[in-house]
Coordinates of C-alpha atoms in Angstrom, one line a residue:
Chain A
M1 CA -15.0 -39.7 15.5
A2 CA -15.2 -38.9 19.2
V3 CA -15.2 -35.3 20.1
R4 CA -12.3 -34.8 22.4
A5 CA -13.0 -32.8 25.6
L6 CA -12.8 -29.1 25.1
V7 CA -11.0 -28.7 28.4
T8 CA -8.0 -30.2 30.0
R9 CA -7.3 -29.5 33.5
K10 CA -3.7 -28.9 34.5
I11 CA -2.7 -31.2 37.3
L12 CA -2.6 -29.2 40.5
R13 CA 1.0 -30.0 41.4
A14 CA 2.2 -29.1 37.9
A15 CA 0.4 -25.8 37.9
P16 CA 2.9 -23.1 38.4
L17 CA 0.3 -20.6 39.3
G18 CA -0.9 -21.1 42.8
F19 CA -3.2 -23.7 44.3
R20 CA -6.1 -23.2 41.9
G21 CA -5.6 -25.2 38.8
L22 CA -5.8 -23.1 35.7
Q23 CA -8.1 -24.7 33.1
T24 CA -6.6 -24.3 29.7
F25 CA -8.1 -25.3 26.4
S26 CA -7.3 -27.4 23.5
L27 CA -8.6 -27.7 20.0
P28 CA -11.7 -29.9 19.8
D29 CA -11.8 -32.5 17.0
L30 CA -14.3 -32.0 14.2
P31 CA -17.1 -34.5 14.2
Y32 CA -16.4 -35.1 10.5
D33 CA -13.6 -35.1 8.0
Y34 CA -12.3 -31.8 6.5
G35 CA -13.7 -32.7 3.1
A36 CA -17.1 -34.0 4.3
L37 CA -18.8 -30.6 3.9
E38 CA -18.0 -30.2 0.2
P39 CA -19.1 -28.7 -2.0
A40 CA -20.7 -26.2 0.3
I41 CA -17.4 -25.6 2.1
S42 CA -14.1 -26.8 0.7
G43 CA -11.8 -29.1 2.6
D44 CA -9.0 -26.5 2.3
I45 CA -11.1 -24.0 4.1
M46 CA -12.2 -26.4 6.8
Q47 CA -8.6 -27.4 7.5
L48 CA -7.2 -23.9 7.7
H49 CA -10.2 -22.7 9.6
H50 CA -9.9 -25.4 12.2
Q51 CA -6.1 -26.0 12.4
K52 CA -5.0 -22.5 12.0
H53 CA -7.6 -19.9 12.9
H54 CA -9.4 -21.8 15.7
Q55 CA -6.1 -23.1 17.1
T56 CA -4.7 -19.6 17.2
Y57 CA -7.6 -18.3 19.2
I58 CA -7.1 -21.1 21.7
T59 CA -3.4 -20.5 22.0
N60 CA -3.8 -16.8 22.5
Y61 CA -6.8 -17.4 24.9
N62 CA -4.7 -19.7 27.0
K63 CA -1.9 -17.2 27.1
A64 CA -4.2 -14.4 28.1
L65 CA -5.8 -16.6 30.8
E66 CA -2.4 -17.3 32.3
Q67 CA -1.5 -13.6 32.3
L68 CA -4.9 -12.8 33.9
D69 CA -4.4 -15.5 36.5
S70 CA -1.1 -14.0 37.4
A71 CA -2.4 -10.5 37.5
I72 CA -5.3 -11.5 39.8
A73 CA -3.0 -13.4 42.1
K74 CA -0.8 -10.3 42.4
G75 CA -3.7 -7.9 42.8
D76 CA -2.7 -6.1 39.6
A77 CA -6.1 -4.6 38.6
S78 CA -4.7 -2.5 35.8
T79 CA -3.2 -5.5 34.0
A80 CA -6.3 -7.6 34.7
V81 CA -8.5 -5.0 33.0
K82 CA -6.1 -4.4 30.1
L83 CA -6.3 -8.1 29.3
Q84 CA -10.1 -8.1 28.9
S85 CA -10.0 -7.3 25.2
A86 CA -7.6 -10.2 24.5
I87 CA -9.9 -12.5 26.5
K88 CA -12.9 -11.3 24.6
F89 CA -11.2 -11.6 21.2
N90 CA -9.6 -15.0 21.7
G91 CA -12.0 -16.6 24.2
G92 CA -14.9 -15.4 22.0
G93 CA -13.1 -16.9 19.0
H94 CA -12.8 -20.2 20.8
V95 CA -16.4 -20.2 22.0
N96 CA -17.9 -19.2 18.7
H97 CA -15.9 -21.7 16.6
S98 CA -16.6 -24.6 19.0
I99 CA -20.3 -23.9 18.4
F100 CA -19.8 -23.5 14.6
W101 CA -18.3 -26.9 14.1
K102 CA -21.4 -28.5 15.7
N103 CA -23.7 -26.3 13.6
L104 CA -22.5 -28.0 10.5
A105 CA -23.0 -31.6 9.4
P106 CA -22.3 -33.6 6.2
V107 CA -25.4 -34.1 4.0
R108 CA -25.2 -37.8 4.6
E109 CA -25.4 -37.2 8.3
G110 CA -28.5 -35.0 8.1
G111 CA -26.9 -31.7 7.2
G112 CA -29.4 -29.4 5.5
E113 CA -32.5 -31.3 6.8
P114 CA -35.0 -28.8 7.9
P115 CA -35.8 -28.4 11.6
K116 CA -38.6 -30.5 13.1
G117 CA -40.4 -30.5 16.4
P118 CA -40.5 -27.5 18.7
L119 CA -37.8 -25.5 17.0
G120 CA -39.5 -26.0 13.6
W121 CA -42.8 -24.8 15.0
A122 CA -41.1 -21.8 16.8
I123 CA -39.5 -20.8 13.5
D124 CA -42.7 -20.9 11.6
S125 CA -44.6 -19.1 14.3
H126 CA -42.0 -16.4 14.7
F127 CA -40.6 -15.8 11.2
G128 CA -43.5 -17.2 9.1
S129 CA -41.4 -19.9 7.5
L130 CA -38.0 -21.5 7.5
D131 CA -37.4 -19.7 4.2
A132 CA -38.2 -16.3 5.7
L133 CA -35.7 -17.0 8.5
I134 CA -33.0 -18.0 6.0
Q135 CA -33.6 -14.8 3.9
K136 CA -33.3 -12.7 7.0
M137 CA -30.1 -14.3 8.3
N138 CA -28.6 -14.1 4.8
A139 CA -29.5 -10.4 4.4
E140 CA -28.0 -9.6 7.8
G141 CA -24.9 -11.7 7.2
A142 CA -24.3 -10.1 3.8
A143 CA -24.7 -6.6 5.2
L144 CA -22.4 -7.0 8.1
Q145 CA -19.4 -4.6 7.6
G146 CA -16.0 -6.2 8.3
S147 CA -15.8 -9.3 10.4
G148 CA -18.4 -11.0 12.6
W149 CA -21.1 -13.6 13.0
V150 CA -24.8 -13.9 12.2
W151 CA -26.8 -15.9 14.8
L152 CA -30.1 -17.6 15.3
G153 CA -30.5 -17.5 19.1
V154 CA -33.2 -17.9 21.7
D155 CA -34.0 -15.4 24.4
I156 CA -34.5 -17.8 27.3
D157 CA -36.3 -15.1 29.4
L158 CA -38.7 -14.1 26.7
K159 CA -38.9 -17.5 25.2
R160 CA -38.4 -16.1 21.8
L161 CA -36.2 -16.7 18.8
V162 CA -33.9 -13.9 17.7
V163 CA -31.7 -13.1 14.7
E164 CA -28.6 -11.1 15.7
T165 CA -25.2 -10.2 14.4
T166 CA -22.1 -9.7 16.5
A167 CA -18.8 -8.0 15.4
N168 CA -15.5 -9.6 15.4
Q169 CA -15.5 -12.6 17.9
D170 CA -18.1 -11.1 20.2
P171 CA -20.2 -14.1 21.5
L172 CA -24.0 -13.8 21.1
V173 CA -24.3 -13.1 24.8
T174 CA -22.8 -9.7 24.3
K175 CA -26.0 -8.7 22.6
G176 CA -28.1 -9.8 25.6
P177 CA -27.4 -11.8 28.7
S178 CA -30.4 -14.1 28.2
L179 CA -29.5 -15.0 24.6
V180 CA -28.4 -18.5 23.8
P181 CA -26.9 -19.4 20.4
L182 CA -28.6 -22.1 18.3
L183 CA -26.9 -21.5 15.0
G184 CA -24.0 -19.2 14.2
I185 CA -22.6 -18.4 10.7
D186 CA -19.0 -17.2 10.6
V187 CA -18.9 -14.3 8.1
W188 CA -15.2 -13.5 8.6
E189 CA -13.6 -13.6 5.2
H190 CA -11.4 -16.5 6.3
A191 CA -14.6 -18.6 6.5
Y192 CA -15.2 -18.5 2.8
Y193 CA -12.6 -16.5 0.8
L194 CA -10.6 -19.2 -0.8
Q195 CA -13.7 -20.7 -2.3
Y196 CA -16.2 -17.9 -2.7
K197 CA -13.8 -14.9 -2.8
N198 CA -15.8 -11.6 -2.4
V199 CA -19.1 -13.3 -3.1
R200 CA -20.3 -13.7 0.5
P201 CA -24.0 -14.0 -0.4
E202 CA -23.1 -17.2 -2.4
Y203 CA -21.4 -18.7 0.7
L204 CA -24.5 -17.8 2.8
K205 CA -26.8 -19.4 0.3
N206 CA -24.9 -22.7 0.3
I207 CA -24.1 -23.1 3.9
W208 CA -27.8 -24.0 4.6
K209 CA -27.2 -27.2 2.7
I210 CA -25.0 -28.4 5.5
M211 CA -26.8 -26.8 8.4
N212 CA -27.1 -29.2 11.4
W213 CA -30.7 -28.4 12.5
K214 CA -30.7 -31.4 14.7
Y215 CA -28.1 -29.8 17.0
A216 CA -29.9 -26.5 17.0
G217 CA -33.2 -28.3 17.9
E218 CA -31.5 -30.1 20.8
V219 CA -30.2 -26.9 22.3
Y220 CA -33.5 -25.2 21.8
E221 CA -35.4 -28.0 23.6
K222 CA -32.9 -27.9 26.4
E223 CA -33.1 -24.2 26.9
C224 CA -36.8 -23.8 26.3
P225 CA -38.4 -27.0 27.6
Chain B
M1 CA -21.9 36.2 19.0
P2 CA -24.6 33.7 19.7
F3 CA -24.6 30.9 17.2
W4 CA -28.1 31.5 16.0
I5 CA -27.0 34.7 14.6
C6 CA -24.3 32.9 12.7
N7 CA -27.2 30.6 11.6
K8 CA -28.9 33.6 10.0
I9 CA -25.8 34.9 8.4
L10 CA -24.9 31.6 6.9
F11 CA -28.4 31.0 5.8
T12 CA -28.6 34.3 4.0
V13 CA -25.2 34.1 2.3
H14 CA -25.5 30.5 1.1
L15 CA -28.9 30.3 -0.5
P16 CA -27.7 31.5 -3.8
I17 CA -25.0 28.9 -4.0
T18 CA -27.1 26.1 -5.4
H19 CA -26.2 25.6 -9.0
A20 CA -28.5 26.2 -11.9
L21 CA -29.7 22.7 -12.3
S22 CA -30.4 21.8 -8.7
L23 CA -33.7 20.6 -7.6
P24 CA -35.6 22.6 -5.0
R25 CA -35.1 19.9 -2.4
I26 CA -31.4 20.1 -2.7
E27 CA -31.6 23.7 -1.6
K28 CA -33.6 22.7 1.4
I29 CA -31.2 19.9 2.3
M30 CA -28.2 22.2 1.8
A31 CA -29.7 24.9 3.9
A32 CA -30.6 22.4 6.6
T33 CA -27.1 20.8 6.5
V34 CA -25.5 24.2 6.6
A35 CA -27.6 25.2 9.6
A36 CA -26.8 22.0 11.3
A37 CA -23.1 22.5 10.7
A38 CA -23.3 26.0 12.0
A39 CA -25.2 24.8 15.1
I40 CA -22.3 22.6 15.9
A41 CA -19.7 25.2 15.1
S42 CA -18.0 27.0 17.8
P43 CA -19.8 30.3 18.5
L44 CA -16.6 32.2 18.9
K45 CA -15.4 31.5 15.4
C46 CA -18.7 32.5 13.8
G47 CA -17.4 35.9 12.8
G48 CA -14.5 34.5 10.9
S49 CA -14.1 34.3 7.2
F50 CA -16.3 31.7 5.6
S51 CA -13.5 29.9 3.9
S52 CA -12.3 28.6 7.1
Q53 CA -15.7 28.4 8.8
S54 CA -15.1 26.2 11.8
S55 CA -17.4 23.5 11.0
P56 CA -16.5 20.2 12.5
F57 CA -15.8 19.1 9.0
S58 CA -12.7 21.3 8.7
G59 CA -10.9 18.1 9.7
S60 CA -10.7 17.0 6.1
T61 CA -7.3 17.4 4.4
R62 CA -9.0 19.9 2.1
S63 CA -10.8 22.5 4.0
F64 CA -14.5 22.3 3.6
H65 CA -15.7 25.1 1.4
W66 CA -19.5 25.3 1.6
R67 CA -19.6 28.0 -1.1
N68 CA -17.0 26.6 -3.5
N69 CA -18.0 23.0 -3.7
E70 CA -15.1 21.5 -5.7
K71 CA -16.9 19.8 -8.5
Q72 CA -13.9 17.9 -9.7
N73 CA -15.9 14.7 -9.9
V74 CA -19.0 16.0 -11.5
R75 CA -19.8 14.6 -14.9
K76 CA -22.7 15.5 -17.1
G77 CA -25.0 12.6 -17.3
G78 CA -27.6 12.3 -20.1
R79 CA -30.2 14.9 -20.7
G80 CA -28.2 17.7 -19.0
V81 CA -28.5 16.1 -15.6
I82 CA -25.3 16.6 -13.5
T83 CA -24.4 13.5 -11.5
A84 CA -21.4 12.9 -9.4
K85 CA -19.4 9.9 -10.3
I86 CA -16.6 8.8 -8.0
D87 CA -14.1 6.9 -10.2
L88 CA -12.5 3.5 -9.7
K89 CA -8.9 4.6 -10.1
P90 CA -6.5 1.9 -11.2
P91 CA -3.3 1.3 -9.2
P92 CA -0.3 3.2 -10.6
Y93 CA 1.2 -0.1 -11.9
S94 CA -0.1 -3.1 -13.7
L95 CA -2.0 -5.8 -11.8
D96 CA 0.9 -8.2 -11.9
A97 CA 3.6 -5.6 -11.1
L98 CA 3.9 -6.6 -7.5
E99 CA 4.4 -10.3 -8.1
P100 CA 5.4 -12.5 -6.3
H101 CA 4.8 -10.4 -3.2
M102 CA 1.2 -9.5 -4.0
S103 CA -0.2 -11.6 -6.7
R104 CA -2.1 -10.6 -9.8
K105 CA -4.9 -12.8 -8.7
T106 CA -5.1 -10.8 -5.5
F107 CA -5.4 -7.6 -7.5
E108 CA -8.0 -9.0 -9.7
Y109 CA -10.2 -9.6 -6.7
H110 CA -9.0 -6.9 -4.3
W111 CA -9.1 -4.0 -6.9
G112 CA -11.3 -5.6 -9.5
K113 CA -14.1 -6.7 -7.2
H114 CA -13.8 -5.3 -3.7
H115 CA -12.6 -1.8 -4.6
R116 CA -14.9 -1.6 -7.6
A117 CA -17.9 -2.6 -5.5
Y118 CA -17.2 0.2 -3.0
V119 CA -17.1 2.7 -5.9
D120 CA -20.3 1.4 -7.5
N121 CA -22.2 1.2 -4.3
L122 CA -21.1 4.6 -3.2
N123 CA -22.2 6.2 -6.4
K124 CA -25.6 4.5 -6.1
Q125 CA -25.9 5.8 -2.6
I126 CA -25.1 9.5 -3.3
V127 CA -26.7 10.1 -6.7
G128 CA -29.3 12.7 -6.3
T129 CA -28.3 13.7 -2.8
E130 CA -26.4 16.6 -1.5
L131 CA -23.3 14.4 -1.4
D132 CA -23.5 14.2 -5.1
T133 CA -21.1 17.1 -5.9
K134 CA -18.8 16.8 -2.9
T135 CA -15.2 15.5 -3.1
L136 CA -14.6 12.0 -1.7
E137 CA -12.8 13.4 1.3
D138 CA -15.7 15.7 2.1
I139 CA -18.1 12.8 1.8
I140 CA -16.1 10.8 4.2
V141 CA -15.9 13.5 6.9
L142 CA -19.6 14.4 6.5
T143 CA -20.8 10.8 6.7
F144 CA -18.5 10.0 9.5
N145 CA -20.8 12.3 11.3
K146 CA -18.7 12.5 14.5
G147 CA -18.9 8.8 14.9
D148 CA -22.6 8.3 14.3
L149 CA -21.9 6.8 10.9
L150 CA -24.2 7.5 8.0
P151 CA -24.7 4.7 5.4
P152 CA -22.4 6.0 2.7
F153 CA -19.5 6.2 5.1
N154 CA -18.3 2.7 4.7
N155 CA -18.2 2.8 0.9
A156 CA -16.7 6.3 0.7
A157 CA -14.0 5.6 3.2
Q158 CA -13.1 2.3 1.7
V159 CA -12.8 3.8 -1.8
W160 CA -10.4 6.4 -0.4
N161 CA -8.5 3.8 1.7
H162 CA -7.9 1.5 -1.2
D163 CA -6.8 4.4 -3.5
F164 CA -4.3 5.4 -0.8
F165 CA -3.2 1.8 -0.3
W166 CA -2.4 1.1 -4.0
E167 CA -0.4 4.3 -4.0
S168 CA 1.5 3.3 -0.9
M169 CA 3.1 0.5 -2.8
K170 CA 5.3 0.2 -5.9
P171 CA 7.2 -2.5 -7.8
G172 CA 10.7 -2.8 -6.3
G173 CA 9.5 -1.1 -3.1
G174 CA 10.7 -1.6 0.4
G175 CA 14.1 -0.6 1.7
K176 CA 14.5 2.5 3.8
P177 CA 13.3 6.0 3.5
S178 CA 15.6 8.9 3.4
G179 CA 15.8 12.7 3.9
E180 CA 13.4 14.5 6.1
L181 CA 11.1 11.5 6.4
L182 CA 13.9 9.4 7.9
E183 CA 14.9 12.2 10.2
L184 CA 11.3 12.5 11.5
I185 CA 11.1 8.7 11.9
N186 CA 14.3 8.7 13.9
R187 CA 13.1 11.6 16.0
D188 CA 9.7 10.2 16.8
F189 CA 10.4 6.5 17.0
G190 CA 14.0 6.3 18.0
S191 CA 15.1 4.4 14.9
F192 CA 13.8 3.1 11.6
E193 CA 13.8 -0.4 13.1
A194 CA 11.8 0.7 16.1
F195 CA 9.3 2.3 13.7
V196 CA 9.1 -0.9 11.6
N197 CA 8.4 -3.0 14.7
E198 CA 5.7 -0.7 16.0
F199 CA 4.0 -0.5 12.6
K200 CA 4.1 -4.3 12.2
A201 CA 2.7 -4.8 15.7
A202 CA -0.1 -2.4 15.0
A203 CA -1.0 -4.2 11.8
A204 CA -0.8 -7.6 13.4
T205 CA -3.0 -6.6 16.4
Q206 CA -5.7 -4.8 14.6
F207 CA -8.4 -7.3 15.5
G208 CA -10.8 -8.3 12.8
S209 CA -10.9 -6.1 9.7
G210 CA -9.1 -2.8 9.5
W211 CA -5.9 -0.8 8.6
A212 CA -2.7 0.3 10.1
W213 CA -1.3 3.8 9.4
L214 CA 1.6 6.1 9.7
V215 CA 0.2 9.6 10.0
Y216 CA 1.5 13.1 10.4
K217 CA -0.2 14.7 13.4
A218 CA -0.2 18.5 13.5
N219 CA -1.1 19.1 17.1
R220 CA -4.7 20.1 17.2
L221 CA -7.6 19.4 19.5
D222 CA -11.0 18.7 18.3
V223 CA -12.4 21.9 19.7
G224 CA -13.2 24.7 17.3
N225 CA -11.5 27.5 19.2
S226 CA -8.5 25.6 20.5
V227 CA -5.2 27.3 19.9
N228 CA -1.8 25.9 20.7
P229 CA -0.3 28.8 22.7
R230 CA 3.2 27.8 21.8
P231 CA 3.1 26.1 18.4
S232 CA 6.4 24.6 17.3
D233 CA 7.5 22.0 14.9
D234 CA 8.2 19.6 17.7
N235 CA 4.4 19.3 18.3
K236 CA 4.0 18.0 14.8
K237 CA 4.8 14.3 15.0
L238 CA 4.7 11.1 13.1
V239 CA 2.4 8.6 14.8
I240 CA 1.3 5.1 14.2
V241 CA -2.4 4.3 14.5
K242 CA -4.7 1.4 13.6
S243 CA -8.4 1.6 12.7
P244 CA -11.2 -0.9 12.4
N245 CA -13.2 -1.7 9.2
A246 CA -13.4 1.5 7.1
I247 CA -12.4 4.1 9.6
N248 CA -9.4 6.2 8.5
P249 CA -7.3 8.9 10.1
L250 CA -9.0 11.7 8.1
V251 CA -11.8 11.5 10.6
W252 CA -9.3 12.2 13.4
D253 CA -7.9 15.2 11.5
Y254 CA -4.5 13.4 10.9
S255 CA -2.7 13.4 7.6
P256 CA -2.2 9.8 6.5
L257 CA 1.2 9.0 5.1
L258 CA 1.2 5.2 4.7
T259 CA -1.3 2.4 5.1
I260 CA -1.5 -1.4 5.0
D261 CA -4.9 -3.1 4.5
V262 CA -5.3 -5.9 7.0
W263 CA -8.8 -7.0 6.0
E264 CA -8.4 -10.7 5.3
H265 CA -9.3 -10.3 1.7
A266 CA -6.1 -8.3 1.3
Y267 CA -3.8 -11.3 2.0
Y268 CA -5.8 -14.5 2.2
L269 CA -5.2 -15.7 -1.4
D270 CA -1.4 -15.2 -1.0
F271 CA -0.8 -15.8 2.7
Q272 CA -4.0 -17.4 4.1
N273 CA -4.0 -17.0 7.8
R274 CA -0.3 -15.8 8.0
R275 CA -0.9 -12.1 8.4
P276 CA 2.5 -11.4 10.0
D277 CA 4.2 -12.8 6.9
Y278 CA 2.1 -10.5 4.7
I279 CA 3.0 -7.5 6.8
S280 CA 6.7 -8.3 6.7
I281 CA 6.7 -8.7 2.9
F282 CA 4.8 -5.4 2.6
M283 CA 7.5 -3.6 4.6
E284 CA 10.4 -5.3 3.0
R285 CA 9.3 -5.4 -0.7
L286 CA 6.3 -3.2 -1.3
V287 CA 6.3 0.2 0.5
S288 CA 6.8 3.2 -1.7
W289 CA 8.9 5.5 0.5
E290 CA 8.7 8.1 -2.3
A291 CA 5.0 8.3 -1.9
V292 CA 5.3 8.5 1.8
S293 CA 7.8 11.4 1.5
S294 CA 5.8 13.4 -0.9
R295 CA 2.7 12.9 1.3
L296 CA 4.8 14.2 4.3
E297 CA 5.7 17.3 2.3
A298 CA 2.1 18.0 1.5
A299 CA 1.0 17.4 5.1
K300 CA 3.6 19.8 6.5
A301 CA 2.6 22.4 3.9
R302 CA -1.1 22.0 4.9
A303 CA -0.3 22.3 8.6
V304 CA 1.6 25.6 8.0
E305 CA -1.2 26.9 5.8
R306 CA -3.8 26.1 8.4
E307 CA -1.8 27.8 11.1
K308 CA -1.5 30.9 9.1
E309 CA -5.3 30.9 8.3
E310 CA -6.1 30.5 12.0
E311 CA -3.8 33.4 12.8
R312 CA -5.6 35.5 10.2
N313 CA -9.1 34.5 11.5
K314 CA -8.1 35.3 15.0
T315 CA -7.0 38.7 14.0
E316 CA -10.0 39.4 11.8
Y317 CA -12.4 38.3 14.5
E318 CA -10.8 40.5 17.1
E319 CA -10.6 43.5 14.6
G320 CA -14.1 42.8 13.5
D321 CA -15.5 43.1 17.0
E322 CA -13.6 46.3 17.6
A323 CA -14.5 47.8 14.3
N324 CA -18.2 47.3 14.6
P325 CA -19.3 47.3 18.2
E326 CA -22.5 49.0 17.3
A327 CA -23.2 46.5 14.6
V328 CA -23.1 43.7 17.1
E329 CA -25.4 45.7 19.4
M330 CA -27.8 46.2 16.6
Y331 CA -28.0 42.5 15.8
L332 CA -28.6 41.7 19.4
T333 CA -31.5 44.2 19.7
S334 CA -33.3 43.5 16.4
D335 CA -33.1 39.7 16.7
A336 CA -34.2 39.6 20.3
E337 CA -37.5 38.0 19.4
E338 CA -35.9 35.4 17.0
T339 CA -36.7 31.9 17.8
D340 CA -34.5 29.0 16.8
D341 CA -35.7 26.5 14.3

């Protein structure tokens, strides 16, 4: 299943907002069926998560961008600044979920297979073992109050792996400008509630069975050659 | 009066408080906490009566009595050890009473798992500490710690929030309020419809986890010696606020009247992603306006009581100074060499 482009460019002459075309966004296809990640994550959750939650972030992000574009064109600084939280919420939601879908893979397509190569070695060297990394991420994910994400990232300046959490839909980069996400786990309740209810630790335990380490490794090798 | 003198006074007066079975370290912790509180307290209020000591914690809806710790929640554990136990209070209706608007299944998880976990985890966190014998509201304000949250805050506030939330609803709820509550709503929002719209908007736009609230705000500033020079009932208003995660309006010194839980676990089983539908059903079918009205009565009474107390303290302080000018002088001289801890 081809991944549709994340971006569609509005044709210049149709754009109602000046000569710059405003890029708006559309929902990317999942690289697998909704049910393909079972039993770790149910098809119901995948469908709601993708078609409702992610789509809503995109819809609201596009709306905020149009309002921002208009405010900038008019020189309305106050409105431009006021829109920043909507941009961060919804744009962050779009960015984070786009990464999340690529972080997961059905078992038959390699989901759950441990990392090899440079990322595997970096994990062993920095955390001691893959298991230790997983324990750490699960502990931080379980302890996160409210809504947010737990990340495995790489600091491209220090050439170091990091485990971080972010609140709400804050992207990893809000924790450090040189941080690039390799894997993110959504710990908003919508990510697991229908299946796991209040037992977030169980969701965290099971999601590693469908973790797409191949994708994480590719990003790592690209950012830290 | 310099605050370190207040330190001394407080220290001296409060040492005997510790109850018979306390461990020595609790005395130390209490003294340290009292000193810390006094250090933050406004110096001008130091001479006032202790019952309304202006600690930053007087923001709780019950005033913070260092000397008379309300031990309502103290139970005797085994072997004569006193341990505090915050209870998991059941909702004032059966778990299926709010069907079909809020399902029994939701209650089984929301009350039976989430709320229960907050209670259990809080008790684990406070047992054997100086928070052990405090009321839940006092624990909340203490651990809010002026925004620098201490670990028990999340659990304590969430226990309180959920108690308050269950009591904000009733079977056959919804409809319109009446009486003074409706009058104030009309005064402060223009109309009941305008209030409903604003409340729904707040609940829908609380991003991530959190709560939306109707509160009674008796005009106060968060400065110990602030006084409204022309207090009037018009300054006391109904206000809608929203808060993230566990934060609640007690920490802002407001009196909560109504709340809706907008953490996803509150509505996901019944409404999935459709938070606005959940909010509408809550307003139309679940709100207990009786509860809101009686909370308003209590809030107004508290505000009046607090104003009276402040008037009393102001007078006492002024009289105290005039009555004992020499006493003040004496303290200044004899404590000149004191060093602060």
